[in-house]
PDB file of C-alpha atoms and ligand atoms in Angstrom:
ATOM      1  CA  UNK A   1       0.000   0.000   0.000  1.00 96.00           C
ATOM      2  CA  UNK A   2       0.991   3.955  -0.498  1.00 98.00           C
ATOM      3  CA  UNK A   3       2.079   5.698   1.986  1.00 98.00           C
ATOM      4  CA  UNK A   4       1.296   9.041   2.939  1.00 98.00           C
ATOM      5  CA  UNK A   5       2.657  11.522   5.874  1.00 98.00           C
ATOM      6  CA  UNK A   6      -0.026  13.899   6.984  1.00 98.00           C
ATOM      7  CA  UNK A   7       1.111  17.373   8.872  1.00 98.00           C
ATOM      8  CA  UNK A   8      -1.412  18.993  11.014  1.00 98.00           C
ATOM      9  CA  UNK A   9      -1.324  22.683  13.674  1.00 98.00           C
ATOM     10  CA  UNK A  10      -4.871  22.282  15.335  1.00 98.00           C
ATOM     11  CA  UNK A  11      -8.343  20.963  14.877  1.00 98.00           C
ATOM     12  CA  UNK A  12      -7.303  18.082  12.627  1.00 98.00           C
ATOM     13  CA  UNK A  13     -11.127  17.332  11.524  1.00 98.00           C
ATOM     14  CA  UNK A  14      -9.114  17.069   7.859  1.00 98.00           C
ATOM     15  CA  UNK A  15      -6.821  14.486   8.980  1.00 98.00           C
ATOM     16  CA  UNK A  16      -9.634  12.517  11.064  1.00 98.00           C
ATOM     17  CA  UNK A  17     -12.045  12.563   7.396  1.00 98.00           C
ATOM     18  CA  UNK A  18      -9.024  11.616   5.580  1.00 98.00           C
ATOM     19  CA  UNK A  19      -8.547   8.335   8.424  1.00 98.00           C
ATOM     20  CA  UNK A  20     -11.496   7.434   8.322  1.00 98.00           C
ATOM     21  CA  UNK A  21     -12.082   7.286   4.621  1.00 98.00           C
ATOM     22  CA  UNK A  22      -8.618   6.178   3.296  1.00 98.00           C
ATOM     23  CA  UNK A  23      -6.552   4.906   5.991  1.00 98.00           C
ATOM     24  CA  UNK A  24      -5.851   0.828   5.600  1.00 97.00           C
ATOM     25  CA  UNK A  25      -8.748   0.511   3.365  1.00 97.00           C
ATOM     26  CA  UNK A  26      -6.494   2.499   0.301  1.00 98.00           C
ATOM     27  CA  UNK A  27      -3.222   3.783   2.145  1.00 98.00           C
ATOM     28  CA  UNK A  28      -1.403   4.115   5.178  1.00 98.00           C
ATOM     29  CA  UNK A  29      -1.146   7.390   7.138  1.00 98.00           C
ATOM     30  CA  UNK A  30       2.687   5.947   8.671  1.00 98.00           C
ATOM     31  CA  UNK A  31       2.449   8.964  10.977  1.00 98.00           C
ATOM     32  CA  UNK A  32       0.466  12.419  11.404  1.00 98.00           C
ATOM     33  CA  UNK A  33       2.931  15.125  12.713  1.00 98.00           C
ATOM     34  CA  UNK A  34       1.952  18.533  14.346  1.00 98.00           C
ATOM     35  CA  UNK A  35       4.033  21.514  15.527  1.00 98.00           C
ATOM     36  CA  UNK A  36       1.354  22.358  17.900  1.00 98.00           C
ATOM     37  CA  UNK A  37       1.727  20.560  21.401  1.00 98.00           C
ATOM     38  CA  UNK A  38      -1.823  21.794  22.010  1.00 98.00           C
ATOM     39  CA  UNK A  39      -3.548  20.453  18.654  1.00 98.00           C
ATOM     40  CA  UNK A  40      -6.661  18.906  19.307  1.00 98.00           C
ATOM     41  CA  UNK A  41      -6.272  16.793  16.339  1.00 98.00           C
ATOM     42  CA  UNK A  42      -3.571  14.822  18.350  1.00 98.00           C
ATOM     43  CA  UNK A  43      -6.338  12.620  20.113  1.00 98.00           C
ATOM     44  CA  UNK A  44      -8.539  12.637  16.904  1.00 98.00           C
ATOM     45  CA  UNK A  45      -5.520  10.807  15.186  1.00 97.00           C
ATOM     46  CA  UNK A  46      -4.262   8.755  18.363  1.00 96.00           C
ATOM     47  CA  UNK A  47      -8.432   7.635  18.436  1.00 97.00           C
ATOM     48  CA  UNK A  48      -8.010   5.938  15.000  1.00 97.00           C
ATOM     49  CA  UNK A  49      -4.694   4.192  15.205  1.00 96.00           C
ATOM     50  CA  UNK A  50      -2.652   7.106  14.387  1.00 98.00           C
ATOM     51  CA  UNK A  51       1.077   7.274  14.796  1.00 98.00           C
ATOM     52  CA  UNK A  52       1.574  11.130  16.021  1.00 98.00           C
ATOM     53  CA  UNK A  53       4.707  12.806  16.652  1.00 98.00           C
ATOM     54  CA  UNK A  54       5.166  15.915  18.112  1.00 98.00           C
ATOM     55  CA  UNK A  55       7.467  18.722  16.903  1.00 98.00           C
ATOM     56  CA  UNK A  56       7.440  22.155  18.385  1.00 98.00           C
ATOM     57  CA  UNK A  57       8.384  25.159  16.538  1.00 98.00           C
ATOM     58  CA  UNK A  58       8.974  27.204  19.236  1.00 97.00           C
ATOM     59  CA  UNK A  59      11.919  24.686  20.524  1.00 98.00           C
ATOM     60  CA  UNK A  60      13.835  25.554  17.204  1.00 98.00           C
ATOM     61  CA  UNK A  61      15.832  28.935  16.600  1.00 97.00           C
ATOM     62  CA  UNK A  62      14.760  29.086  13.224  1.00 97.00           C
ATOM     63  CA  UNK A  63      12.455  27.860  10.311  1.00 96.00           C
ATOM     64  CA  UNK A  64      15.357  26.438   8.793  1.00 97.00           C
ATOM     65  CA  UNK A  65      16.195  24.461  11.862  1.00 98.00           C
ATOM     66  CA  UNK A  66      12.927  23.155  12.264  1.00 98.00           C
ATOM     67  CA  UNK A  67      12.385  22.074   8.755  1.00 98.00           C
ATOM     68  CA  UNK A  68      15.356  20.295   9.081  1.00 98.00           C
ATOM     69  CA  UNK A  69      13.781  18.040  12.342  1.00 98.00           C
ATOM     70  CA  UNK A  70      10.538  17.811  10.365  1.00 98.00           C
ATOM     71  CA  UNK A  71      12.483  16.624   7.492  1.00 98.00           C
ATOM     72  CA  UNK A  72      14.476  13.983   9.255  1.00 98.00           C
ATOM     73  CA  UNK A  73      11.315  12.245  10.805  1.00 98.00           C
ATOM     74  CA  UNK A  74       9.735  12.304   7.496  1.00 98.00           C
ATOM     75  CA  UNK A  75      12.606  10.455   5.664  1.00 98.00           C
ATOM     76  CA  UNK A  76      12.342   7.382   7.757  1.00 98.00           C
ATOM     77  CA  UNK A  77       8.529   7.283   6.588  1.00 98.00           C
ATOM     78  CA  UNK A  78       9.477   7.211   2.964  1.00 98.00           C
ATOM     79  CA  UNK A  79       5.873   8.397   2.056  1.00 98.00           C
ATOM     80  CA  UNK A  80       4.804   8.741  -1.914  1.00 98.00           C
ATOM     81  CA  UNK A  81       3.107  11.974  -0.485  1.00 98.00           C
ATOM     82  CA  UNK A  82       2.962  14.116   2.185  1.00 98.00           C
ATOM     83  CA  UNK A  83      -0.162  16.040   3.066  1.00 99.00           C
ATOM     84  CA  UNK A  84      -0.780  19.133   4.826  1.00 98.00           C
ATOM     85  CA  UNK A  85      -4.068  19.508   6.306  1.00 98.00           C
ATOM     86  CA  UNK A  86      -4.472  22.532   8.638  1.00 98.00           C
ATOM     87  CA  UNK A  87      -0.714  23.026   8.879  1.00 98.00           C
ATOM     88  CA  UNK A  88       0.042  26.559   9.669  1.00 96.00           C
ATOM     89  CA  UNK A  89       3.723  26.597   9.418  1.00 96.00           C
ATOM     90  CA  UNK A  90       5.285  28.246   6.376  1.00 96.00           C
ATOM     91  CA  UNK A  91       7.770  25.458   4.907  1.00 97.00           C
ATOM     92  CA  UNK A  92      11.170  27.034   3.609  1.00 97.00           C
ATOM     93  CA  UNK A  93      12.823  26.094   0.377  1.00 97.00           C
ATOM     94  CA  UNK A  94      14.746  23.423   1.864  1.00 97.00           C
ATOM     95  CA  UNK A  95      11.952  21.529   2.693  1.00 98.00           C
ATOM     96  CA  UNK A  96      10.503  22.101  -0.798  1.00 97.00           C
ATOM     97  CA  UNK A  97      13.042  20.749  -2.689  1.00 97.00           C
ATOM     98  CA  UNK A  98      13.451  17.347  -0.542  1.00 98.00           C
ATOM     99  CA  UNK A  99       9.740  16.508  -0.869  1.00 98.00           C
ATOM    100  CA  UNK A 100       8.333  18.479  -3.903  1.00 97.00           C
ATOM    101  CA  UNK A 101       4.956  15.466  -3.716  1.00 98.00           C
ATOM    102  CA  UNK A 102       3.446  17.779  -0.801  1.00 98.00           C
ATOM    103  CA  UNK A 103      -0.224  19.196  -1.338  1.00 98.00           C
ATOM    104  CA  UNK A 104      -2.044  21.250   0.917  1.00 98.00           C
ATOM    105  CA  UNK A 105      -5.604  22.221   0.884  1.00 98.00           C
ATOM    106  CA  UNK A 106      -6.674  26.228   0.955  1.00 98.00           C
ATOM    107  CA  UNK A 107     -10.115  27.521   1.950  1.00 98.00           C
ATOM    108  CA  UNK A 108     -10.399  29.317  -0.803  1.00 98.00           C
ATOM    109  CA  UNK A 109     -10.910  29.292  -4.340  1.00 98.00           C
ATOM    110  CA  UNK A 110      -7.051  30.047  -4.981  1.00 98.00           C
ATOM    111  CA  UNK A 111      -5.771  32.376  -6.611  1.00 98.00           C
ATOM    112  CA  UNK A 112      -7.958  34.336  -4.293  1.00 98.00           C
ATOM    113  CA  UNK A 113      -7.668  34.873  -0.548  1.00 98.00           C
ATOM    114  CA  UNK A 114      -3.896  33.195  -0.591  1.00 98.00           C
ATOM    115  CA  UNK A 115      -2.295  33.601   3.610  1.00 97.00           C
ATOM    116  CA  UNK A 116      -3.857  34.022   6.707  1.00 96.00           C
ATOM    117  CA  UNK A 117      -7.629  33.876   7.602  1.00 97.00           C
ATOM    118  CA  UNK A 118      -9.114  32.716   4.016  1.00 98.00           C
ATOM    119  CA  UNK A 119     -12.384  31.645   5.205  1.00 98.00           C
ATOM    120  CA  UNK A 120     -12.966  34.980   7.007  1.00 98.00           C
ATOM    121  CA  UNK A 121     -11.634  37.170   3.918  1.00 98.00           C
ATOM    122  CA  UNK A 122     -13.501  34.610   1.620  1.00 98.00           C
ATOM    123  CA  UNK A 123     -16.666  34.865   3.336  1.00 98.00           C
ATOM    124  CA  UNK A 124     -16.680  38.487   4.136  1.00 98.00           C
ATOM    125  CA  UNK A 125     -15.952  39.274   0.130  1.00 98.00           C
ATOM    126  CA  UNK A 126     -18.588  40.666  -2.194  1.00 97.00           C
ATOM    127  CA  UNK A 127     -18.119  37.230  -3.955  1.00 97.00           C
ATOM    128  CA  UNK A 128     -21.365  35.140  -4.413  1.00 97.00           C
ATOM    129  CA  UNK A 129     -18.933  32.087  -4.789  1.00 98.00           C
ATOM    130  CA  UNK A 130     -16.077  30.781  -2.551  1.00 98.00           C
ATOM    131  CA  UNK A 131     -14.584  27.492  -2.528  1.00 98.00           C
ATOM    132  CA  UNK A 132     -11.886  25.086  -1.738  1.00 98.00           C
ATOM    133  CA  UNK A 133      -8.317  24.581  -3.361  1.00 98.00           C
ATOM    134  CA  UNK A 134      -5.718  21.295  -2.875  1.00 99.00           C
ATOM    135  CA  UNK A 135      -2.420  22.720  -4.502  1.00 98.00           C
ATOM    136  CA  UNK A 136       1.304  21.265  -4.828  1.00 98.00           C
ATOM    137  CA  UNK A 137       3.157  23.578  -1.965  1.00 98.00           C
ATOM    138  CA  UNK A 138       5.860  25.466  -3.980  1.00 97.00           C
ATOM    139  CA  UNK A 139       8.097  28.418  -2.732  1.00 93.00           C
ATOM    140  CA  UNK A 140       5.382  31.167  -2.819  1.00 95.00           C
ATOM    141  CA  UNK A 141       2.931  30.513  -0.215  1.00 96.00           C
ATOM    142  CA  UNK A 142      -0.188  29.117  -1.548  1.00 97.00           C
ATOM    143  CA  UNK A 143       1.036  29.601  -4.701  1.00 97.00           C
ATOM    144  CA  UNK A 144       1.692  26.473  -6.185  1.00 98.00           C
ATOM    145  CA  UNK A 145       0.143  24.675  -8.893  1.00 98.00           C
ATOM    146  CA  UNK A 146      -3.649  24.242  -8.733  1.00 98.00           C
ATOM    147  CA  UNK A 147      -4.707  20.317  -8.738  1.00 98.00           C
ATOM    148  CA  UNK A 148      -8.593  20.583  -8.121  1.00 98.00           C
ATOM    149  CA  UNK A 149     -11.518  23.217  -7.082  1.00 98.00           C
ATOM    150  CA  UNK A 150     -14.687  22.233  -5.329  1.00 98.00           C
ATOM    151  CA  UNK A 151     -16.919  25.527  -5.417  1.00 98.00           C
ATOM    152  CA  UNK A 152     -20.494  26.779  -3.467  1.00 98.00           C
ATOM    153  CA  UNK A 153     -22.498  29.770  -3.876  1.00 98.00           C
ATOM    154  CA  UNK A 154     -22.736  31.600  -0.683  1.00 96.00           C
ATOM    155  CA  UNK A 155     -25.224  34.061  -1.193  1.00 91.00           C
ATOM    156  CA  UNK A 156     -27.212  34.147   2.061  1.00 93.00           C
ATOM    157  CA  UNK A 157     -25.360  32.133   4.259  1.00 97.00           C
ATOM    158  CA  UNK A 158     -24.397  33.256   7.918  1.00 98.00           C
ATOM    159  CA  UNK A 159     -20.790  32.520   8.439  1.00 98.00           C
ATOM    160  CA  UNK A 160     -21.240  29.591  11.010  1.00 98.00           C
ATOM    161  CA  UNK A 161     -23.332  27.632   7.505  1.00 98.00           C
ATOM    162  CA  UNK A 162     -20.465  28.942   5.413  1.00 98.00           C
ATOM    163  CA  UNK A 163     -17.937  27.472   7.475  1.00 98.00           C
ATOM    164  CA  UNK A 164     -19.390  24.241   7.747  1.00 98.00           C
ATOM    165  CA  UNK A 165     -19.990  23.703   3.991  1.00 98.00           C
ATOM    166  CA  UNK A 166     -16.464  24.798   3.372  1.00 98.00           C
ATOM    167  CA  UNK A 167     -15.582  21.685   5.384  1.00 98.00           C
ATOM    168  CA  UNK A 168     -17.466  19.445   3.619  1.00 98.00           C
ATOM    169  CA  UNK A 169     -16.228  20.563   0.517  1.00 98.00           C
ATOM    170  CA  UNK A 170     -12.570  20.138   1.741  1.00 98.00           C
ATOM    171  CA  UNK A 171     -13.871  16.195   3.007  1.00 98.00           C
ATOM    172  CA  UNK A 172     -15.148  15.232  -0.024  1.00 98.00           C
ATOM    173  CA  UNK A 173     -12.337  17.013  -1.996  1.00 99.00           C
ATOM    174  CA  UNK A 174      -8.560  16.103  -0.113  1.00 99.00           C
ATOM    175  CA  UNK A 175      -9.312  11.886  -0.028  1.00 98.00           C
ATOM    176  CA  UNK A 176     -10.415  12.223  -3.800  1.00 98.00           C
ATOM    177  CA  UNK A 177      -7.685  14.160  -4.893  1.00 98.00           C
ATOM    178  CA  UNK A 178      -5.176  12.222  -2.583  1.00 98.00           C
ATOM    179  CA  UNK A 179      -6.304   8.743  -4.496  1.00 98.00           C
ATOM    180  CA  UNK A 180      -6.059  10.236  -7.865  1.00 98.00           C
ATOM    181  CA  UNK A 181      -2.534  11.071  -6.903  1.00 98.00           C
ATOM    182  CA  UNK A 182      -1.814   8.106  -5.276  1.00 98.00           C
ATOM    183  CA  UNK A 183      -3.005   6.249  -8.225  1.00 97.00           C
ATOM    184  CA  UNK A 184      -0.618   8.355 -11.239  1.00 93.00           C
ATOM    185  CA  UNK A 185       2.298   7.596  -9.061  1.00 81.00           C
TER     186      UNK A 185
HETATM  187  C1  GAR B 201      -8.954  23.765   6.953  1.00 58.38           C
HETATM  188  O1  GAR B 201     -10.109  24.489   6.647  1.00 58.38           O
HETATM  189  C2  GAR B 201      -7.856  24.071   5.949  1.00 58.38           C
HETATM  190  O2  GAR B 201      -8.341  24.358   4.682  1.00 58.38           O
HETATM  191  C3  GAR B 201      -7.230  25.287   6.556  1.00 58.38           C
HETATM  192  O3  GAR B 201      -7.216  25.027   7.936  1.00 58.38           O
HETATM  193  C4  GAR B 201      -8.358  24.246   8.279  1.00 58.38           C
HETATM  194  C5  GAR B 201      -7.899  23.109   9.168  1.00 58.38           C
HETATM  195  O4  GAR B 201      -8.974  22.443   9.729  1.00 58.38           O
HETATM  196  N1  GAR B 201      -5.915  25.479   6.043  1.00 58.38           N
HETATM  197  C6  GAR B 201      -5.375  26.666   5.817  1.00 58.38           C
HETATM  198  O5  GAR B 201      -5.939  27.711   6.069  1.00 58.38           O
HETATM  199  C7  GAR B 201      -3.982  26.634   5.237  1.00 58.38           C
HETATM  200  N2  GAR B 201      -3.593  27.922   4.811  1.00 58.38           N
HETATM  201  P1  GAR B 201      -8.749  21.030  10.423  1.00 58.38           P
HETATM  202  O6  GAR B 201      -7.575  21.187  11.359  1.00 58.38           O
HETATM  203  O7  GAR B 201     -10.022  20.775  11.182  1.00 58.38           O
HETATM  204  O8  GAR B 201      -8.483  20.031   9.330  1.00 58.38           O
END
């Protein structure tokens, strides 16, 4: 079977959908790794069987130095792809160039709303549309290549709805997307 690393900050309701629908049945998540001691996604994960390491940012003097741990762990994995799902750490070139089969998921419909706080921006826009984005992660943050687009129309909504269907866009989107992948390789 595939393998697949999956990096995570927080929630981790991405890399509990992405268990539960994919994980022995069509790959193996060899470990889920978060920078974020506090993450509630670290029980969500440990729950199904989940490997989970933790790395803290804030032990390392520098992004470079960091990437560098998160690098090392990830090389004894040997994953076909690593997937970011709520990670909110920018990765530095290094990084890039050791595993360019990473993908990470936006909540927005990219090129729009790239950084920080894309669901808030995305909803608060005079946009009747807004979406979802999985991308390759390249240099320019959130800039990388555009694999797939799942799309609503948000006209009416109240933020809390917006936010919700976002998500299930993003769960029916990432295990897709991380198949088709999977399956080119
Ligand atoms: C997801 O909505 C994902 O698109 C977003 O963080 C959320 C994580 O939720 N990612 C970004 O904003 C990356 N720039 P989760 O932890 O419940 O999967």
């Amino acid at each position: 079977m595939k393998k697949i690393v999956v990096l995570f900050s927080g929630n981790g309701t991405n890399l509990e959908n992405i268990a539960k629908k994919l994980h022995k049945k069509h790959l193996l998540i060899t470990k889920a790794i978060t920078n974020n001691p506090h993450a509630k996604g670290i029980e969500r994960a440990k729950r199904l069987g989940i490997e989970v390491e933790i790395i803290d940012h804030k032990k390392f003097t520098s992004r470079e130095e960091f990437d560098k741990a998160l690098i090392e762990v990830i090389k004894k994995e040997a994953p076909n792809l690593i997937v970011l799902a709520g990670f909110m750490r920018i990765l530095t070139p290094l990084f890039i160039k050791t595993f360019p089969t990473t993908i990470n998921i936006h909540p927005s419909l990219l090129p729009l709303f790239k950084g920080a706080n894309a669901l808030e921006r995305s909803f608060k826009s005079p946009m009747k549309v807004a979406g979802v984005t999985v991308h390759w992660v390249e240099e320019e943050l959130d800039g990388g290549e555009i694999i797939d687009q799942a799309c609503l129309y948000k006209k009416g909504l109240k933020f809390e709805e917006f936010k919700e269907k976002i998500h299930e866009l993003e769960y029916e989107l990432y295990p897709k997307v991380i198949l088709e992948i999977l399956q080119k390789e």
